[in-house]
Coordinates of C-alpha atoms in Angstrom, one line a residue:
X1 CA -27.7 -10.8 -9.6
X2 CA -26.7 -7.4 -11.1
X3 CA -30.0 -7.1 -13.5
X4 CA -32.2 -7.6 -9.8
X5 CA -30.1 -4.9 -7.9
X6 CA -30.5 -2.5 -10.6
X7 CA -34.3 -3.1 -10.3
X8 CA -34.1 -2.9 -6.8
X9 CA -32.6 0.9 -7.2
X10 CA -35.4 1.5 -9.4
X11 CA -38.4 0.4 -7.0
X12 CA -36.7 1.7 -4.1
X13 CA -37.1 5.6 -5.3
X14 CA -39.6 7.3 -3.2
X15 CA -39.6 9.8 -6.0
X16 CA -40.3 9.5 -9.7
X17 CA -36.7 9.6 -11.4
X18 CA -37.9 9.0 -14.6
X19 CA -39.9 11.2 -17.4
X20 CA -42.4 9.0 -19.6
X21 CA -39.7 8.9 -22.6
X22 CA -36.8 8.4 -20.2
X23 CA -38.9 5.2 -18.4
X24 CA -39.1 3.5 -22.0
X25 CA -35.6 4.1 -22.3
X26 CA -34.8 2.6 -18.8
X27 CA -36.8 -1.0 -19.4
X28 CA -35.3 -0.9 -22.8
X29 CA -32.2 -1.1 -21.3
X30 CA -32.7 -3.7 -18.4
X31 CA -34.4 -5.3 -21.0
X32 CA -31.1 -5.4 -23.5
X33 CA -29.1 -5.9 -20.4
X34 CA -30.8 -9.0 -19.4
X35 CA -31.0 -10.5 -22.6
X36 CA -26.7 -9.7 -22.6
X37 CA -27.0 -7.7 -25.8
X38 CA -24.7 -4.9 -24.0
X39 CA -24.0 -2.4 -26.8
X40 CA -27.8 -2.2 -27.3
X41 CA -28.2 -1.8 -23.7
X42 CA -25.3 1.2 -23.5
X43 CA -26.7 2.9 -26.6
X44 CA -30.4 3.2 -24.9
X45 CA -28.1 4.7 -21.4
X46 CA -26.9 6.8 -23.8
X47 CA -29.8 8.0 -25.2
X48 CA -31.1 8.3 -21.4
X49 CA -28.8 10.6 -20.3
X50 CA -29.3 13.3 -23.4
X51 CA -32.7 13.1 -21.8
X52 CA -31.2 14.3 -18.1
X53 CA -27.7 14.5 -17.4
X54 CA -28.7 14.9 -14.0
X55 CA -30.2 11.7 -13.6
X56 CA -27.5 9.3 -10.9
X57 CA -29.7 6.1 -12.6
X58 CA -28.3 6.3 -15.7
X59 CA -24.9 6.4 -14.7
X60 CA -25.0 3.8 -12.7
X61 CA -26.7 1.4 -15.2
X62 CA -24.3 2.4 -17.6
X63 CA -21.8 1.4 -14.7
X64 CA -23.1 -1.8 -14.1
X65 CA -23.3 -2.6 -18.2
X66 CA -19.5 -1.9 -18.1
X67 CA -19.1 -4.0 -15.2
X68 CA -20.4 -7.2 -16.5
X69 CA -18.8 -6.8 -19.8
X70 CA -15.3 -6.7 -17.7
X71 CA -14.6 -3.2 -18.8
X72 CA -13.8 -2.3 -15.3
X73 CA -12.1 1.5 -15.5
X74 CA -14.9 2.3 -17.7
X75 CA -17.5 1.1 -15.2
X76 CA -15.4 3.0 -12.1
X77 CA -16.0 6.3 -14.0
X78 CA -19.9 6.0 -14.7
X79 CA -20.1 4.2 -11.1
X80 CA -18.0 7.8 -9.9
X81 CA -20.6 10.2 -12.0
X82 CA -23.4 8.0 -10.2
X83 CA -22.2 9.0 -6.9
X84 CA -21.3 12.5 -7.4
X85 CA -25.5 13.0 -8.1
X86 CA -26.6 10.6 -5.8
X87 CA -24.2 9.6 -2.6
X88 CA -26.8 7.7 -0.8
X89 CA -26.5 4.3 -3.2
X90 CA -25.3 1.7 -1.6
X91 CA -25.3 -0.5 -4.4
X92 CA -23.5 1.9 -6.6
X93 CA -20.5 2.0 -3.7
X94 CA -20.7 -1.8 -3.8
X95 CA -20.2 -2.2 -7.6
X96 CA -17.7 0.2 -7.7
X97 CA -15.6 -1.3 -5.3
X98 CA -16.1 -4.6 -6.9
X99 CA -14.4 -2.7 -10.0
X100 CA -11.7 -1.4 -7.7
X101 CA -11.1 -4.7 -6.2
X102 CA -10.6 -5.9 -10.2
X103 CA -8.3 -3.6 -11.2
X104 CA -6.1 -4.6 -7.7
X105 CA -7.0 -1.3 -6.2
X106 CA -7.7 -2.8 -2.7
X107 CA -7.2 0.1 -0.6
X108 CA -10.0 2.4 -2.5
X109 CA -12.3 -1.2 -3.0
X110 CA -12.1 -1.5 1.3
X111 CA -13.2 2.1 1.2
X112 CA -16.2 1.7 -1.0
X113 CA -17.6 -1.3 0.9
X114 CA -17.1 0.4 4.0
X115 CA -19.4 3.1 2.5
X116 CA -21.8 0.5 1.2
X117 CA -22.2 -1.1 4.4
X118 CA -22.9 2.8 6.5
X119 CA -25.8 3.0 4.0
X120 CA -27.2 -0.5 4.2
X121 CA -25.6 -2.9 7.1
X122 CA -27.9 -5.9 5.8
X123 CA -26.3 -6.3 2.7
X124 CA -23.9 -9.4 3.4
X125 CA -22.6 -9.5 0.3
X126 CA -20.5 -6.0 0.8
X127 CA -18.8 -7.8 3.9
X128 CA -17.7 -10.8 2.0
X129 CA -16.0 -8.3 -0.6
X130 CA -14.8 -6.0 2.0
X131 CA -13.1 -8.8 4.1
X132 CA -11.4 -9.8 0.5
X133 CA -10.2 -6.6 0.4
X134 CA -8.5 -6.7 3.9
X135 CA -7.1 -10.3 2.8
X136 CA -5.6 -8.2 -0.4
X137 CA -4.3 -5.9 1.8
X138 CA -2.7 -8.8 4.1
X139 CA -5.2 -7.7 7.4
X140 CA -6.3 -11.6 7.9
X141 CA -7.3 -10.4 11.7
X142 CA -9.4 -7.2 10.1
X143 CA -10.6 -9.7 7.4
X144 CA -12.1 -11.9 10.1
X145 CA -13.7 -9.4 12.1
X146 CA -15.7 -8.3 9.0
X147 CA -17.0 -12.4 8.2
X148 CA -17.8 -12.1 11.9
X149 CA -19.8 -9.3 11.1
X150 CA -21.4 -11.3 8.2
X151 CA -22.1 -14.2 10.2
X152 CA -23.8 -12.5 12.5
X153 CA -26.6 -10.9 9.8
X154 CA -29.6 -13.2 8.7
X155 CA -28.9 -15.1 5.2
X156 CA -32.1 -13.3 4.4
X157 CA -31.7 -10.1 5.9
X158 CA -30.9 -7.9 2.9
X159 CA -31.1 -10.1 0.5
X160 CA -32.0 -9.4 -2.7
X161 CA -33.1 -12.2 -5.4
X162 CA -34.4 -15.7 -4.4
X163 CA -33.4 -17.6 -1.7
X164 CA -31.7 -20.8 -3.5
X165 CA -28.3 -19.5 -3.7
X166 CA -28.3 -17.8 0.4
X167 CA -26.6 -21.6 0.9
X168 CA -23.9 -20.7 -2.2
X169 CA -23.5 -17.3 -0.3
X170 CA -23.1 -18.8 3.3
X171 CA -20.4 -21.7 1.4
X172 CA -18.4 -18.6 0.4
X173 CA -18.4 -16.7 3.6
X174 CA -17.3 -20.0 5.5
X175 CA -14.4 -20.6 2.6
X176 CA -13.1 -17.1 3.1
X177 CA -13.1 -17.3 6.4
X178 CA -11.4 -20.5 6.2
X179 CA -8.8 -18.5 4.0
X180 CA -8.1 -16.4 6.5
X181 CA -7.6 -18.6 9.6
X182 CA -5.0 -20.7 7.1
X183 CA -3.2 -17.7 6.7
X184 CA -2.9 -17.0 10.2
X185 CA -1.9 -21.2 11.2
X186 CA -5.4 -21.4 12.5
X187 CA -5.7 -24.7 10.5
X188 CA -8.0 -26.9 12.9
X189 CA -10.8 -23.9 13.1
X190 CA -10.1 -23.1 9.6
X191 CA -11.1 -26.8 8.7
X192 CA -14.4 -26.6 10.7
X193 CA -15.4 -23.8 8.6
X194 CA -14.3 -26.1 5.5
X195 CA -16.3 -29.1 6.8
X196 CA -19.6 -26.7 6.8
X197 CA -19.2 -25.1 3.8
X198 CA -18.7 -28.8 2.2
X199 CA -22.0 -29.5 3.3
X200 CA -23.7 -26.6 1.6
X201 CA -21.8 -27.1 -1.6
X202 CA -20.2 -30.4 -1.9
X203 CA -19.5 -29.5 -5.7
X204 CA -16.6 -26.6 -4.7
X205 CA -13.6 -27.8 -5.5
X206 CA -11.7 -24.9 -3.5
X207 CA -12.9 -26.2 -0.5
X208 CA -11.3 -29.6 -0.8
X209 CA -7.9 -27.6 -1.7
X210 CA -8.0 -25.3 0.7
X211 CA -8.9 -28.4 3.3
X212 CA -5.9 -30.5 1.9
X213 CA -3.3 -27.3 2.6
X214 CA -4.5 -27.5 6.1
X215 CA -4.1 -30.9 6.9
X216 CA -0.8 -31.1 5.1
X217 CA 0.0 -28.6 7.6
X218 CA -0.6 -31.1 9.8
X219 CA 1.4 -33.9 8.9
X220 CA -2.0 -35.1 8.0
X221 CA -0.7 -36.5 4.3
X222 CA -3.2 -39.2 3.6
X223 CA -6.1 -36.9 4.6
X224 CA -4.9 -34.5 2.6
X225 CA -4.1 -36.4 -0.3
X226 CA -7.9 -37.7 -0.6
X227 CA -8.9 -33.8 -0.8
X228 CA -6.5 -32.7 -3.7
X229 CA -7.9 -35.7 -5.3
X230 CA -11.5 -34.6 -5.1
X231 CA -10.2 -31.1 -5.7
X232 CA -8.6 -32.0 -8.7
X233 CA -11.6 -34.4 -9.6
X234 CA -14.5 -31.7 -9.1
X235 CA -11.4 -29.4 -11.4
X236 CA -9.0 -31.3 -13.0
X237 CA -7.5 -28.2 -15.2
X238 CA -6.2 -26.3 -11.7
X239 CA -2.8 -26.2 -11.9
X240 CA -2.7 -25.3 -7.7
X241 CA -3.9 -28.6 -7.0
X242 CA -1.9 -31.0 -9.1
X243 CA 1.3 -29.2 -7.6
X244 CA -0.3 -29.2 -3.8
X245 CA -0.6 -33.2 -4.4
X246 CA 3.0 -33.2 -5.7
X247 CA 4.4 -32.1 -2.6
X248 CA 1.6 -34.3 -0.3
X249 CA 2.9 -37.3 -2.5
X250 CA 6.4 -36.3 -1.9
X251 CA 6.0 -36.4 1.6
X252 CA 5.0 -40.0 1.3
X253 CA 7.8 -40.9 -0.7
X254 CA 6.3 -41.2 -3.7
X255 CA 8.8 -39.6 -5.7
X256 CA 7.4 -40.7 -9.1
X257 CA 3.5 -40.0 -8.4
X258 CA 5.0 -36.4 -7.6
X259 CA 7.2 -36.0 -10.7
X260 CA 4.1 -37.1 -12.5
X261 CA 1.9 -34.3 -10.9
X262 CA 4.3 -31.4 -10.9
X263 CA 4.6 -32.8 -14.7
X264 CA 1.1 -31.7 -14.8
X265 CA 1.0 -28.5 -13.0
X266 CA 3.9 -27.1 -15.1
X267 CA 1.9 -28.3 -18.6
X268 CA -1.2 -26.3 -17.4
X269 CA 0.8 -23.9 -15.9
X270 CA 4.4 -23.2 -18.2
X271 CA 5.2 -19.8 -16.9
X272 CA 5.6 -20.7 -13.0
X273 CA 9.3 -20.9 -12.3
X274 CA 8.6 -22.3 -8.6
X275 CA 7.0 -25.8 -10.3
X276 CA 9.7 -25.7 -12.7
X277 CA 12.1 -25.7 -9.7
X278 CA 10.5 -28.1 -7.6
X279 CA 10.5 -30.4 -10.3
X280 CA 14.9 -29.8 -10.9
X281 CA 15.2 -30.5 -7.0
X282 CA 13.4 -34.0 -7.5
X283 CA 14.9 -34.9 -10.6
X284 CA 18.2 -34.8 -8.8
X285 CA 16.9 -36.3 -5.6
X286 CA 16.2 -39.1 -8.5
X287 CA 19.7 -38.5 -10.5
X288 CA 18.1 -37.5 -13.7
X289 CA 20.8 -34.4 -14.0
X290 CA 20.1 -33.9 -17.6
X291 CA 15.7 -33.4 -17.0
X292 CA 16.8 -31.4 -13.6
X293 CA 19.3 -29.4 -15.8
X294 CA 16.6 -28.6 -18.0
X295 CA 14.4 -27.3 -15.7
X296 CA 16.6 -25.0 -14.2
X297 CA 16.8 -23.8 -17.6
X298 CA 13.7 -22.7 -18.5
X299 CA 13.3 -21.5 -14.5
X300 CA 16.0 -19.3 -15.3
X301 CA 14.5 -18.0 -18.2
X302 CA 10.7 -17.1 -16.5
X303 CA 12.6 -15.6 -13.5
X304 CA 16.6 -14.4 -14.2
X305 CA 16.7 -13.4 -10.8
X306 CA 15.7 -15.7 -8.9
X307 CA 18.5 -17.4 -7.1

C-alpha cells in the first residue's frame, strides 16, 4: 500500500519536482523500497536530498522507508521536514499520524488525520485511523461519528491500489465500529456490524471475539462460546480469547473446561496478573488452596499493588 501512495504523490505533481539525476535517484529508491531492501533505499534518499534539500519528496520517502521498517520517531521527523516544504500532502499527514498513533501519541495522531482528511475527504482510510485515535482517547461517540463519515464515502472513492482488498477495508470499518458500540453497551447494533463484516471476511478471527464479548453480555453463553471457539480456531495463540472462553465456560459451570483455558491464557500470556487471579479465585471455588495459593503468588509478584 505504501510503495502505491508514494507513486501516487509522484504522478500527482502538476509540476516537475525532480532534476534528471534526482528522477534516477527517485525510482532507485521506490525501486529498493519495493523490493524491501531498506538501507539501499534510505542511502539513494540520501543521496536525493544532497541533490535539493528543498525537495518535500524526499523527506517524505525517507519517512515512509522509516515507517515500514518500524522506526517510527525516525519516520515522524522526515514526515515533519516533509511538511514544513510542502503542507498540502495529505498523505504525508496520514503517515505521520500513523507514526503518532504507534508511538501512543493519540492526541497529535487525531490531529494529523483531521489535516489529512481537510486536504482530501475521499481518502477512507484517514477516517478509520482517525476514529482509532478517538477510541485511544476514550471518545467512542466522536469515534462513531467519524465511521459514519466513512460509511458514507464510496469504497472506491479515493481509493488508491486495486480494488480486491475495498471488502478487507469495509470488514475493518464495520469491526471498529463494532468496537465502539461494545464499548458503549450498544451490543445488539454492535453485532450487526459483526455479522456483515463476517461476511466480507469470514477468515478474521477478531470478529468472532469481539461477537462472543457481546453476546456474553447477553447471557448469550452458548452463542458465545461457539465464537471464541472459531476465534481461537482461526487464532489459536491469542491469549484474549482462551481467557474470554474461560469465563463463558465458567458461566456454564464448567469449572474444569475453564481452569483448563485460563491454564492456557496464562502459558501464552505469563505476565497478566488478572488471569493469574482468575485462575486463584477458581482454584478455591474448587478447594485446591495450595495451586490458588500459588497463583496469588506469582499475581503478587507481576502487580505488588494490586489488592
Amino acid at each position: 500500500m505504501i510503495i502505491r501512495n508514494l507513486k501516487n504523490v509522484l504522478n500527482e505533481s502538476n509540476f516537475k519536482i525532480f532534476l534528471d539525476v534526482e528522477e534516477i535517484y527517485a525510482e532507485a529508491a521506490l525501486k529498493q523500497f519495493d523490493e524491501e531492501n531498506f538501507n539501499k533505499s534510505i542511502l539513494f534518499c540520501n543521496e536525493l536530498i544532497q541533490f535539493n534539500s528543498s525537495n518535500y519528496y524526499s523527506f517524505y520517502l525517507l519517512g515512509c522507508i522509516y515507517c515500514k521498517k518500524g522506526s517510527f520517531s525516525r519516520a515522524l521527523i522526515e514526515f515533519t521536514k516533509s511538511l514544513t516544504l510542502n503542507k498540502n500532502n495529505y498523505l504525508c499527514f496520514y503517515y505521520r499520524g500513523r507514526c503518532k498513533y504507534e508511538v501512543g501519541d493519540y492526541y497529535g495522531a487525531f490531529k494529523d488525520f483531521q489535516s489529512s482528511i481537510r486536504l482530501n475527504r475521499k481518502y477512507r482510510k484517514t477516517y478509520y485511523w482517525k476514529a482509532k485515535s478517538k477510541m485511544a482517547l476514550d471518545d467512542y461517540i466522536g469515534a462513531l461519528n467519524t465511521l459514519d463519515e466513512a460509511f458514507h464515502l464510496s469504497p472506491f472513492d479515493g481509493y488508491i491500489g486495486s480494488s480486491q482488498n475495498i471488502s478487507i477495508d469495509q470488514c475493518h470499518l464495520f469491526a471498529l465500529r463494532a468496537e465502539c458500540k461494545y464499548q458503549l453497551d450498544q451490543y445488539e447494533s454492535a453485532i450487526n456490524d459483526l455479522n456483515k463484516g463476517i461476511l466480507l471476511d469470514p477468515k478474521n478471527y477478531s470478529n468472532y471475539f469481539t461477537r462472543a464479548e457481546c453476546k456474553y453480555a447477553l447471557f448469550d453463553y452458548e452463542g458465545a462460546i461457539d465464537d471464541a471457539d472459531k476465534a481461537i480456531s482461526l487464532n489459536p495463540m491469542d491469549h484474549a480469547s482462551f481467557y474470554l472462553r474461560a469465563n463463558i465456560k465458567f458461566e456454564l459451570n464448567d469449572d474444569k473446561g475453564a481452569k483448563s483455558d485460563l491454564s492456557k491464557s496464562i502459558y501464552l500470556n505469563p505476565q497478566n496478573s488478572l488471569y493469574l487471579q482468575f485462575r486463584c479465585e477458581l482454584n478455591i471455588y474448587l478447594r485446591n488452596y495450595h495451586f490458588a495459593y500459588k497463583d496469588i503468588q506469582k499475581a503478587l509478584k507481576i502487580d505488588p499493588n494490586d489488592p
